[in-house]
XYZ file of C-alpha atoms in Angstrom:
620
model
C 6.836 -25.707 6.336
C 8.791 -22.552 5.663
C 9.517 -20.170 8.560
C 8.533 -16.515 8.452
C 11.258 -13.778 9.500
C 9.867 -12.664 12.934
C 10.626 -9.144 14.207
C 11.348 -9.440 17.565
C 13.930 -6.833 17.790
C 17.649 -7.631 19.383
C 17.090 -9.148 22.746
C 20.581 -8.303 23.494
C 20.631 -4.081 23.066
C 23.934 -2.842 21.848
C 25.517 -0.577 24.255
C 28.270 1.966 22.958
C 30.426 2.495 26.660
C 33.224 4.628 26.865
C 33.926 4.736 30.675
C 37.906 5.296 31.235
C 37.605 4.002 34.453
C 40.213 1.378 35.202
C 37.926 -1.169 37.769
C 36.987 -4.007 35.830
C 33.131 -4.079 37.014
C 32.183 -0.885 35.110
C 34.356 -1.470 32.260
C 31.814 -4.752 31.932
C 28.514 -3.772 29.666
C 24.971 -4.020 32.087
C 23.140 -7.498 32.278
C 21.595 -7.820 29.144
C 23.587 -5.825 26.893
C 26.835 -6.699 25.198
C 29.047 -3.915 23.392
C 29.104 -3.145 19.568
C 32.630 -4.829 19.121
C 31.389 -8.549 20.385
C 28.209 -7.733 18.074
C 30.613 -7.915 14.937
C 32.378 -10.667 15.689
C 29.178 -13.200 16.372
C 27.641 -14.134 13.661
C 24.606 -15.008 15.310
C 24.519 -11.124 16.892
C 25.407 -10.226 13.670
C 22.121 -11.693 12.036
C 19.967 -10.303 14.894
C 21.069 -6.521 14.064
C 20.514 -7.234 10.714
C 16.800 -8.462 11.030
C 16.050 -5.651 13.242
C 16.232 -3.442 10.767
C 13.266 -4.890 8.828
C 11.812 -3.155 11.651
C 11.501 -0.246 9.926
C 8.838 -2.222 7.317
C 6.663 -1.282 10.194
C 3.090 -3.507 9.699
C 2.976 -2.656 5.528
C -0.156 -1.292 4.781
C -1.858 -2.927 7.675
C -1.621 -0.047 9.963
C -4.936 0.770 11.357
C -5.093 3.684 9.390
C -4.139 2.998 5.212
C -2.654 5.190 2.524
C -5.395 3.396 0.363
C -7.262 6.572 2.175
C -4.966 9.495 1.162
C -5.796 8.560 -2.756
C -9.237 8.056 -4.490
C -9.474 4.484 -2.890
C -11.031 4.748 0.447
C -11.894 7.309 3.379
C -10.306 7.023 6.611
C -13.786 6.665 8.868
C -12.432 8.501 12.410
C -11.549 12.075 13.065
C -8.746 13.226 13.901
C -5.948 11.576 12.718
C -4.230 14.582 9.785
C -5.646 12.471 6.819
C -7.693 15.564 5.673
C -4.500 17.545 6.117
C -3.273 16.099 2.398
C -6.709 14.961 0.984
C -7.810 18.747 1.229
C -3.767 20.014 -0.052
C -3.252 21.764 3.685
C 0.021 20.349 4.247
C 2.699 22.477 5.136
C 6.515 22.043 6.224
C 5.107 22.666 9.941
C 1.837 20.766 9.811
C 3.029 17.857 6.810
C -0.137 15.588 7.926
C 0.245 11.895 8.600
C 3.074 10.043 7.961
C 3.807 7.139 10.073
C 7.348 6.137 10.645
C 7.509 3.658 7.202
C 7.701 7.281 5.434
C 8.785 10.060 7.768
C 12.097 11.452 7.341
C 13.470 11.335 10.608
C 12.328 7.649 11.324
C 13.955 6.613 7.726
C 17.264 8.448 8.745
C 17.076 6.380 11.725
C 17.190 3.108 10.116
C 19.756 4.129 7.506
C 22.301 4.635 10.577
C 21.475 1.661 11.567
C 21.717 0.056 7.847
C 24.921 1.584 7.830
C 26.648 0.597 10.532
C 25.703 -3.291 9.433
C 27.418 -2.286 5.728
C 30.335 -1.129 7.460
C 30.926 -4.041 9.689
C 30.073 -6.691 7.406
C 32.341 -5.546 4.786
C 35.414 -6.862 6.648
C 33.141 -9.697 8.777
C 35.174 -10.533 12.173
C 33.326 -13.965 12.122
C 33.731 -16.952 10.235
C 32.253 -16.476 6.917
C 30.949 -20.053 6.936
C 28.404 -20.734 3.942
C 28.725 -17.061 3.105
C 26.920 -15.877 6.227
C 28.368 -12.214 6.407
C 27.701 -12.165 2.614
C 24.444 -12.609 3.038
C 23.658 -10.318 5.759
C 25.807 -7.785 3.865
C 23.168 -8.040 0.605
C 20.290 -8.297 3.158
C 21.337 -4.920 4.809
C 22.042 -3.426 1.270
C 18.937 -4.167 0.190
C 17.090 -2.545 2.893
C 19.647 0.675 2.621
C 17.904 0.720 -1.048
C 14.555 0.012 -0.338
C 14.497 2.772 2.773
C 16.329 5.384 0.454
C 13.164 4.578 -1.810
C 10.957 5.143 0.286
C 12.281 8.665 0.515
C 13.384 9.233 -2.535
C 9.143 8.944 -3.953
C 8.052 10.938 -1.004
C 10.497 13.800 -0.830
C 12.337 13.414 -4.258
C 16.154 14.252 -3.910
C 17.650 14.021 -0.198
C 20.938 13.657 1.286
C 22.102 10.458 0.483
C 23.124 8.072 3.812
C 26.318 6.217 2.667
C 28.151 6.017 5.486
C 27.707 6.122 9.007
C 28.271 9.977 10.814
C 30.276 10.276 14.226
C 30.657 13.109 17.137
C 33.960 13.906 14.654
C 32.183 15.283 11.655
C 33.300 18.642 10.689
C 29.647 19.240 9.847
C 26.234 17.169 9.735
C 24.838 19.503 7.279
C 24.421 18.100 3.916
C 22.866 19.212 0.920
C 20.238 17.703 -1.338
C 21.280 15.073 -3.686
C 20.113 15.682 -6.972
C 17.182 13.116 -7.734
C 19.326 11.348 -10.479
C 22.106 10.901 -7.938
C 20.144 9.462 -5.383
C 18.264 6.564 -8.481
C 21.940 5.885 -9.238
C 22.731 5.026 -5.683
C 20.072 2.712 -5.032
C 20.263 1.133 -8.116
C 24.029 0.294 -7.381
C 22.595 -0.641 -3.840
C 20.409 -3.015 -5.416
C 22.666 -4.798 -8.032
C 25.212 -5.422 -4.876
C 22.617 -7.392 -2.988
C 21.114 -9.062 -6.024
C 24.546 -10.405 -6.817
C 25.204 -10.995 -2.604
C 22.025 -12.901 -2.329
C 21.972 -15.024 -5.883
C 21.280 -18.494 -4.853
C 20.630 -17.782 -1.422
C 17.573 -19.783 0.323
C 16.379 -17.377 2.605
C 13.262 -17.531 5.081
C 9.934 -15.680 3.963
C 10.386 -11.953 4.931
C 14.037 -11.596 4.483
C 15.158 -9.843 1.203
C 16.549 -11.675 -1.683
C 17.645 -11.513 -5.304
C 14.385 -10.975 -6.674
C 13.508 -8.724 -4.140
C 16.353 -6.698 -5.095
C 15.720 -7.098 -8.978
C 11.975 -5.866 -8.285
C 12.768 -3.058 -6.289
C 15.097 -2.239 -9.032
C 12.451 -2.223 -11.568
C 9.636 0.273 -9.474
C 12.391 2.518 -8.609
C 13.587 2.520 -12.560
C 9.808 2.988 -14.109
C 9.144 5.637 -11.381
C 12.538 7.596 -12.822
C 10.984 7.524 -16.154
C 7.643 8.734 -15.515
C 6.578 12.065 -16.272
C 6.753 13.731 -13.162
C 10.677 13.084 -12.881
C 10.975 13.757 -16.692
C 11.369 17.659 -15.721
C 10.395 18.969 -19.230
C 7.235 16.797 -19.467
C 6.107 17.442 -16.112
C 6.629 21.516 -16.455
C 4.850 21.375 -19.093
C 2.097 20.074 -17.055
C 2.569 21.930 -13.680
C 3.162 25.393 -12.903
C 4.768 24.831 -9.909
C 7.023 22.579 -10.928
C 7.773 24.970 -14.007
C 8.714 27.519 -11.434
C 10.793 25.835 -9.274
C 14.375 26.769 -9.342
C 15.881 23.434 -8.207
C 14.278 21.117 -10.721
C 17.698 18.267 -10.261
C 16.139 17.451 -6.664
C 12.511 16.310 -8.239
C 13.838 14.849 -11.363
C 15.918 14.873 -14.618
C 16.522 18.023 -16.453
C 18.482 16.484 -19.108
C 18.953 12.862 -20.944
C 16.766 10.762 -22.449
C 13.015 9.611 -21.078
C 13.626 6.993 -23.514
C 16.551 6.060 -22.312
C 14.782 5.433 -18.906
C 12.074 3.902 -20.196
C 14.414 1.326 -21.811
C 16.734 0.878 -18.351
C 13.213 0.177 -16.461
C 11.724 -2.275 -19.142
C 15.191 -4.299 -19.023
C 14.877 -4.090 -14.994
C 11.441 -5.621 -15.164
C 12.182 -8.047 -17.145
C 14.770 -9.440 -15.406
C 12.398 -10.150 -12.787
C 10.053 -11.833 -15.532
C 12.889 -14.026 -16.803
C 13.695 -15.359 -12.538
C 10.317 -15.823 -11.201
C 7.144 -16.302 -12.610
C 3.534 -14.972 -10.712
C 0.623 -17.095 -9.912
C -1.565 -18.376 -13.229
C -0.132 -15.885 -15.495
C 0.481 -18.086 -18.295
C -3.310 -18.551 -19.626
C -4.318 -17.904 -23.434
C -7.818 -17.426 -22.249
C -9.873 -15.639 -19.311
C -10.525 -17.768 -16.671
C -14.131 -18.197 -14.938
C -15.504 -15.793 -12.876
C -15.648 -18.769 -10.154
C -11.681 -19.186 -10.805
C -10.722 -16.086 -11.433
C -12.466 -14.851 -8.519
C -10.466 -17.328 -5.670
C -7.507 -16.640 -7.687
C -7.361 -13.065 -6.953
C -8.513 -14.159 -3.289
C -6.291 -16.955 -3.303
C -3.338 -13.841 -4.359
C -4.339 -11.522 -2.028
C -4.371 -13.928 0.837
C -1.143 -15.769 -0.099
C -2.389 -19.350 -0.043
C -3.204 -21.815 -2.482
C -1.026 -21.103 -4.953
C -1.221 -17.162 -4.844
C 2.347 -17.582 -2.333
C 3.638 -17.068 -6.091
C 3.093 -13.871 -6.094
C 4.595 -12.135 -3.040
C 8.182 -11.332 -3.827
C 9.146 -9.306 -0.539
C 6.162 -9.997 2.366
C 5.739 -8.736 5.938
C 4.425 -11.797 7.881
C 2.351 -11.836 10.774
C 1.805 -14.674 13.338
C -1.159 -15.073 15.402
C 1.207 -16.307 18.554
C 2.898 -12.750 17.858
C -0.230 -10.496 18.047
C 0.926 -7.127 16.081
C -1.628 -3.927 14.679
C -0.977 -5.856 11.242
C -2.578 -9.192 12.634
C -6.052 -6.828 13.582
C -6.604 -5.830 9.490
C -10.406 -7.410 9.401
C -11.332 -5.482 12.961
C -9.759 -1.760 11.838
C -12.106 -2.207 8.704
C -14.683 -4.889 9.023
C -18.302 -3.387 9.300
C -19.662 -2.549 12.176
C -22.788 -4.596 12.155
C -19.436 -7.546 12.752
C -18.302 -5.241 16.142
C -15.468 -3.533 13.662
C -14.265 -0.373 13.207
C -14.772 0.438 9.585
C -11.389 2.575 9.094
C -10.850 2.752 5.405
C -14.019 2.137 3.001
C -14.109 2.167 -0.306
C -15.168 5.568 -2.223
C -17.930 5.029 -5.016
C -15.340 6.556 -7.499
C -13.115 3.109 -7.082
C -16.371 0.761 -7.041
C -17.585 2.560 -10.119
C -14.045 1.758 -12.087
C -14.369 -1.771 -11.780
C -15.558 -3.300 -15.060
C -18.854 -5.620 -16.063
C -17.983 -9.269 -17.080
C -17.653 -8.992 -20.554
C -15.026 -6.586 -20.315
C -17.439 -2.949 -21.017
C -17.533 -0.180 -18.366
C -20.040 -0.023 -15.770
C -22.217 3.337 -16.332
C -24.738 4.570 -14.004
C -26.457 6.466 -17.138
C -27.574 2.533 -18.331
C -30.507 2.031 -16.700
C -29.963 -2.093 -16.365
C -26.225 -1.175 -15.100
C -27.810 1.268 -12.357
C -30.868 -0.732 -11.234
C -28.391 -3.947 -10.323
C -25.252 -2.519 -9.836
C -23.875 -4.905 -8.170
C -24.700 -8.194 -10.503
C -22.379 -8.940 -13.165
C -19.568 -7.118 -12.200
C -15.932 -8.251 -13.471
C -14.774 -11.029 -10.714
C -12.043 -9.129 -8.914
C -15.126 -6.688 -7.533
C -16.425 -9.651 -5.707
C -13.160 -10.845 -3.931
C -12.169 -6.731 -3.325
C -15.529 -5.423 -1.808
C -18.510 -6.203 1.055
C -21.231 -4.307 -0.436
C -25.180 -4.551 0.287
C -26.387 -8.059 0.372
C -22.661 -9.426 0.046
C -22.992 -13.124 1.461
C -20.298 -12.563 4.623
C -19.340 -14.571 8.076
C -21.894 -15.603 10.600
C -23.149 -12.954 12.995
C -21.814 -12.670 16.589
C -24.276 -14.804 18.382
C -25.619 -11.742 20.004
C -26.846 -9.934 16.566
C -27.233 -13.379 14.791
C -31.093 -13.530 15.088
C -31.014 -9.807 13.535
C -29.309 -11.101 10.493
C -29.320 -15.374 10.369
C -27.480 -15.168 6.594
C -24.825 -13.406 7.649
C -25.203 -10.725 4.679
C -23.750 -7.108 4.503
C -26.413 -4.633 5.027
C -25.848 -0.768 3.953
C -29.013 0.594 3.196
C -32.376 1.428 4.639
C -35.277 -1.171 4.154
C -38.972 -1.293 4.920
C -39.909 -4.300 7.352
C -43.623 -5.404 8.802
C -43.617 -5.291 12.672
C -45.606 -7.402 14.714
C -48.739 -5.608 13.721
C -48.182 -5.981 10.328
C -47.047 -2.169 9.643
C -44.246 -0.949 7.923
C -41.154 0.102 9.969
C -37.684 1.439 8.877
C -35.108 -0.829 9.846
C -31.463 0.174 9.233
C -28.871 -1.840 7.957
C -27.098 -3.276 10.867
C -23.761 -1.994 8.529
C -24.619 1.769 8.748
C -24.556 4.515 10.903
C -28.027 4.275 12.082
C -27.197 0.626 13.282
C -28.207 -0.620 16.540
C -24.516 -2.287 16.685
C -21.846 0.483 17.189
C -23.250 3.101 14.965
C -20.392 5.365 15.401
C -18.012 2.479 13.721
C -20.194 2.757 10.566
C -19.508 3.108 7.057
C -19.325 6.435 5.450
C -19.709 5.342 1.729
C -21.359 2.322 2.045
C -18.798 -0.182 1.309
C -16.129 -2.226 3.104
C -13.029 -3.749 1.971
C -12.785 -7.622 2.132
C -9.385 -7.877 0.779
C -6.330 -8.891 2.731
C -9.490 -9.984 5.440
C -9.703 -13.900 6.639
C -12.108 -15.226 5.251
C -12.850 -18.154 7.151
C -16.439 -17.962 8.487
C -14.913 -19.486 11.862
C -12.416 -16.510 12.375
C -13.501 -13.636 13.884
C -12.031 -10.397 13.386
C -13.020 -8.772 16.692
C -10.944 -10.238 18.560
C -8.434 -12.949 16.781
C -4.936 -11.991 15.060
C -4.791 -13.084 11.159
C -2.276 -14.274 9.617
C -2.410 -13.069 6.203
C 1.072 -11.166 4.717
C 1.230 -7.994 3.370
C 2.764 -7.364 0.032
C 5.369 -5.058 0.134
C 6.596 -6.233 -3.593
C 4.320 -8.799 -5.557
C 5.155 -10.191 -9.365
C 2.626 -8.246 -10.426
C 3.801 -5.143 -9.959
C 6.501 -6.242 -12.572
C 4.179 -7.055 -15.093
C 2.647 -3.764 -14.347
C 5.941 -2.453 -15.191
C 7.029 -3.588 -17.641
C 4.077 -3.526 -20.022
C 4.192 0.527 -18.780
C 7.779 0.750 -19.875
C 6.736 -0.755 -23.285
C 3.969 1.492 -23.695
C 6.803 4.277 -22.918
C 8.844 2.960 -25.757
C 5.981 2.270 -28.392
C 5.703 -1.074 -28.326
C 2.032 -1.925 -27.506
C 2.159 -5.292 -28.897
C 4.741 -6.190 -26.011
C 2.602 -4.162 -23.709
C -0.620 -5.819 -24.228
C 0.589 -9.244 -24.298
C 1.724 -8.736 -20.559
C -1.461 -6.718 -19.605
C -3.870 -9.690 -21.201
C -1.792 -12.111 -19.341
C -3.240 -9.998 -15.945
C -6.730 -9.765 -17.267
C -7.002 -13.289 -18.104
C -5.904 -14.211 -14.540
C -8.959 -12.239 -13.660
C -11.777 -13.475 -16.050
C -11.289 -10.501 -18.573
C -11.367 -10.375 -22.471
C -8.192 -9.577 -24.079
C -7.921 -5.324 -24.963
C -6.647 -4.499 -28.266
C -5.845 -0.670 -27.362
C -2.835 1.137 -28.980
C -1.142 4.495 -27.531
C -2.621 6.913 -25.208
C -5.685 4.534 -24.660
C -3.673 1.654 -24.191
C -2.113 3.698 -21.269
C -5.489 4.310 -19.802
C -5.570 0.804 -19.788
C -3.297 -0.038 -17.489
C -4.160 3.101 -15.285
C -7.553 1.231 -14.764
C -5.826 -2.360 -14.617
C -3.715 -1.639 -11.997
C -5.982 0.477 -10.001
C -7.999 -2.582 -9.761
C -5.523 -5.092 -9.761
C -3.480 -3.487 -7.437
C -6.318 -1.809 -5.004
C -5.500 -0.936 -1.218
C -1.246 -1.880 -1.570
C -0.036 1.418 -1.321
C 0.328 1.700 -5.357
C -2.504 4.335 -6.514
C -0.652 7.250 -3.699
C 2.336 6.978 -6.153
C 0.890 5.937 -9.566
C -1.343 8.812 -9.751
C 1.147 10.968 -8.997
C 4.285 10.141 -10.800
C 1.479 9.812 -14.054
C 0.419 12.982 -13.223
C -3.185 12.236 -13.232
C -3.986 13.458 -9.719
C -5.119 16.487 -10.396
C -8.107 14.718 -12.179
C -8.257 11.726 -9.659
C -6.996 12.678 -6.475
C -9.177 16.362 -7.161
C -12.158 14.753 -6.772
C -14.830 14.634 -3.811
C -15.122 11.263 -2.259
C -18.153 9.774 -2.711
C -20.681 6.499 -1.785
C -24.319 5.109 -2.107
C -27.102 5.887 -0.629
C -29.469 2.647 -0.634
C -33.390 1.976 0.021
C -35.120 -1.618 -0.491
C -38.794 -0.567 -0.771
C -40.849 -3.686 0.258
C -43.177 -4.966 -2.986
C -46.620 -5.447 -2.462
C -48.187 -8.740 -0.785
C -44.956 -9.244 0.719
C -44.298 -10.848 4.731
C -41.073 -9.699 5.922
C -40.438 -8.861 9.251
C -36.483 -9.741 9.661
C -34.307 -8.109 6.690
C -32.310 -10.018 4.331
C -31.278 -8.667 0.745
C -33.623 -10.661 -1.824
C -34.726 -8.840 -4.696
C -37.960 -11.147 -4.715
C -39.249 -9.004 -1.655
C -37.702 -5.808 -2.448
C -37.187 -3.297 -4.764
C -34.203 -1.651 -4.540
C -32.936 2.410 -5.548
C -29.334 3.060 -5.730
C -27.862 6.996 -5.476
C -24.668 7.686 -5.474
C -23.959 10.534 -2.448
C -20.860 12.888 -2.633
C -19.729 12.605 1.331
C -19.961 15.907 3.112
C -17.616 18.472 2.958
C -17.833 18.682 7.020
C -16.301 15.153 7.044
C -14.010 15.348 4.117
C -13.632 18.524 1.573
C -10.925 16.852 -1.076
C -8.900 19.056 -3.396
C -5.261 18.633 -5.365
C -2.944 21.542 -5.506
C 0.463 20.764 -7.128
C 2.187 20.505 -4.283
C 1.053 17.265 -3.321
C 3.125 15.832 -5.673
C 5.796 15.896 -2.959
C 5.910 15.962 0.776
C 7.154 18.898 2.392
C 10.758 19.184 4.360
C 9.495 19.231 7.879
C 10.678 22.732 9.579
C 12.412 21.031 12.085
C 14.639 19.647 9.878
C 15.305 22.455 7.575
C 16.081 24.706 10.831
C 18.861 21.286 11.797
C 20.238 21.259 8.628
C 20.363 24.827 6.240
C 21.772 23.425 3.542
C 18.672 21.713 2.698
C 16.295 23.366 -0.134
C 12.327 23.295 0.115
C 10.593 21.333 -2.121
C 7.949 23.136 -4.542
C 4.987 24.717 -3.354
C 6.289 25.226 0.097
C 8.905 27.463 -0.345
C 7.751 30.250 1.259
């Protein structure tokens, strides 16, 4: 069995003394501490500094609270917590809204030091380079130095890039901007050092390795060439932008978007050519049975779908972590969850029928059953009203003995044969921790155990998240060929993903074959941090991101003659109306100003460092 990385941090904390005193006991570092010198020359210490700084990973998108819910995905459920601050465009350099420490600029500075400072002492290792140790620590820590300055980079755009480690003898520690083109460059040259540091390496699950660096090479080369960093294209489309005077921080005011488009499709490739994804080789769709535990089986990294994940976070039970607790921070509440991020009708309503045709709430068969018939990936992403689920706790398990999601209101006899209102034990109006309910009606099952045996409430999963999955390449390089014209290419890659999950080939060409894969990887992709960045670099937020968030409202009307006193979805009994609610503006008002394309520099750091320059919109 393989191991996982575990991130335990450094038991021994490295201590940086500089007492002049000559007696011998304070010269000696406290118990449980050893100084940075005997770090370097161990390579045991060595590797423990190095996998502390996958630290900064934090839990992935398993956080209690999701950037799935900052996009046209989900709603975050609980007040309070500066979401609304960038779904309704209030963010400002003093007030930014959430960011947790995976994407906050002074947390990623933080773990660049610290990136740095493992570069600097592993180029000239102090240890016995047996079976290429330092060499591999060296491509593990220049991975991460590329993946952090990512992270940054499609937040902020441009920023001072980290190469080397500062000291109390700097003649200055304020740096400019680099120019967005600058800072691709560097973490593509990053990137090629650790893919050649860690060819052939067998690493443990978690830790970086070549095709980690080859895939992080390939999102950070198709985001280049999208049009928001194409400066011409995206002024075009954006006042703001066109006003902005530093355009060379957000993206490229001169060469070739063809150019880029042909450095990213060569990038993903690579990645296509090394490794090869989880039943992507089909020449026909596959059942809705298989294709629906095959996108389970991906999500959940089991069974084959271990394929897929190219750079993980793991989780172990024994190890309880927030990213262990996924199913409890958004189970329903009728399971004694919290229902954090639920799915927005705009996201259920993009998933297709089986056959391959849009769902459309003006076709009266489409709207009276929307739920039946849906393409199979809907079935393994959602809980939605009468959703078969786990058993009950044994307290509410005579309330609901199937074990099926309930989100509407339904018409029940009492025990004098009258009709009675009972409320879906999944709502706000339940009689099991209301306040945890769902504000759209839906829950997320993916990335959720679904053993009927495991209970969310109160056990730690084990289920990794994706940080980079072989998908994504495919994504990107049938985006890169659609860039370049050459929608055969493009389509043969994108069928490949829709036969994996039980869809007809498309024959599209152009423009539409670019909506395509908008709606392909919105699906196929849903809830891994993806849609926050796609719509944005695409551009399409304004018409996505703009909108209000949305759910169902659901009744089951009891039909006449029939004897049902405890609820359970059955269409036999019950006839059921379906009307799609926009949420209230009190809870969540959503609107796109341009912006949101970028973060803003938080005033504390533009009042540390004055050479830095504002990003657009938030200039003044």
């Amino acid at each position: 069995m393989m191991k996982n990385i575990k991130y335990l941090g450094l038991a021994l904390t490295i201590s940086f003394l500089n007492f002049s005193c000559d007696e011998e006991f304070l010269n000696a570092p406290p118990q449980g501490e050893v100084s940075e010198s005997a770090v370097w020359t161990d390579a045991g210490l060595a590797e423990a500094f190095v996998t502390d700084l996958y630290i900064g990973l934090g839990q992935g998108g398993f956080s209690e609270q999701a950037l799935a819910s900052l996009t046209d995905e989900a709603i975050f459920t609980h007040p309070g917590r500066n979401i609304t601050t960038i779904t309704e465009a209030r963010s400002n350099p003093q007030e930014p809204g959430w960011m947790d420490y995976t994407r906050n600029w002074p947390d990623l500075y933080s773990n660049l030091r610290a990136t740095n400072i493992a570069i600097d002492n592993l180029s000239t290792p102090l240890f016995d380079n047996d079976g290429g140790i330092a060499d591999r620590l060296l491509g593990e820590a220049s991975f991460m130095r590329a993946y952090f300055h990512h992270q940054l980079l499609r937040n902020f755009g441009g920023i001072p890039i980290a190469d080397k480690t500062f000291t109390l003898d700097e003649e200055t520690y304020e740096l400019p901007r680099n120019t967005y083109e600058e800072v691709v460059d560097f973490i593509i040259a990053d990137l090629d050092k650790a893919a050649t540091l860690l060819a052939g390496k067998d690493l443990v699950r978690g830790r970086a390795n070549e095709i980690a660096a080859l895939a992080l090479k390939s999102r950070v080369l198709i985001y280049a060439a999208s049009d928001l960093h194409d400066m011409s294209t995206a002024s075009s489309k954006s006042p703001v932008i066109s006003s902005y005077q530093n355009k060379e921080l957000i993206g490229y005011s001169s060469g070739s978007q063809t150019e880029r488009y042909q450095a990213a499709a060569a990038a993903a490739k690579a990645v296509l050519d090394k490794a090869s994804g989880n039943m992507l080789d089909l020449s026909a769709p596959l059942s809705p049975e298989e294709a629906i535990q095959t996108y389970m089986n991906n999500s959940l990294s089991r069974n084959g779908g271990e394929k897929e994940m190219i750079f993980g976070r793991y989780f172990l039970a024994q190890k309880p972590e927030t990213g262990g607790r996924h199913g409890l921070h958004n189970g329903p509440n009728g399971y004694n969850n919290w229902a954090g991020n639920t799915p927005v009708q705009l996201l259920i309503d993009d998933y297709q029928m089986m056959d391959g045709s849009d769902f459309d709430w003006d076709d009266e068969e489409h709207a009276s059953a929307p739920y039946e018939d849906r393409e199979p990936r809907f079935y393994a992403t959602f809980l939605y009203e009468g959703a078969p689920w786990k058993p009950r706790s044994s307290a509410n398990q005579a309330r609901d003995p199937l074990g099926q999601i309930q989100t509407g209101t339904y018409e029940v006899l009492n025990g004098e044969g009258q009709k009675v209102t009972h409320f879906g034990l999944d709502t706000r109006n339940s009689p099991i921790e209301d306040w945890n309910g769902s504000y759209t009606g839906y829950y997320i099952r993916k990335f959720v155990e679904p053993d009927p045996n495991f209970v969310d409430q109160n056990t730690w999963q084990e289920i990794p998240w994706p940080n980079i999955r072989f998908t994504e390449a495919v994504f990107n390089y049938a985006e890169a060929n659609i860039g370049l014209g050459n929608d055969e290419e493009a389509r043969t890659y994108l069928n490949k993903i829709r036969f994996r999950a039980g869809l007809p080939a498309v024959t599209a060409s152009g423009e539409e074959l670019m909506e395509v894969l908008i709606n392909e990887k919105r699906k196929e992709m849903v809830n891994e941090e993806q849609r926050y960045y796609d719509a944005r670099r695409w551009m399409i937020a304004p018409d996505t991101f703009g909108r209000q968030a949305n759910g169902i409202n659901i009744v089951g009307t009891l039909k006449s003659g029939k004897d049902v006193t405890i609820y359970s979805y059955n269409t036999e009994n019950y006839d059921y109306s379906y009307e799609v609610i926009n949420i209230d503006p009190g809870k969540e008002n959503r609107l796109w100003l341009d912006k949101m394309y970028f973060m803003p520099i938080n005033f504390d750091e533009m009042q540390r460092n004055r050479e830095l320059i504002q990003n657009p919109g938030y200039e003044d």
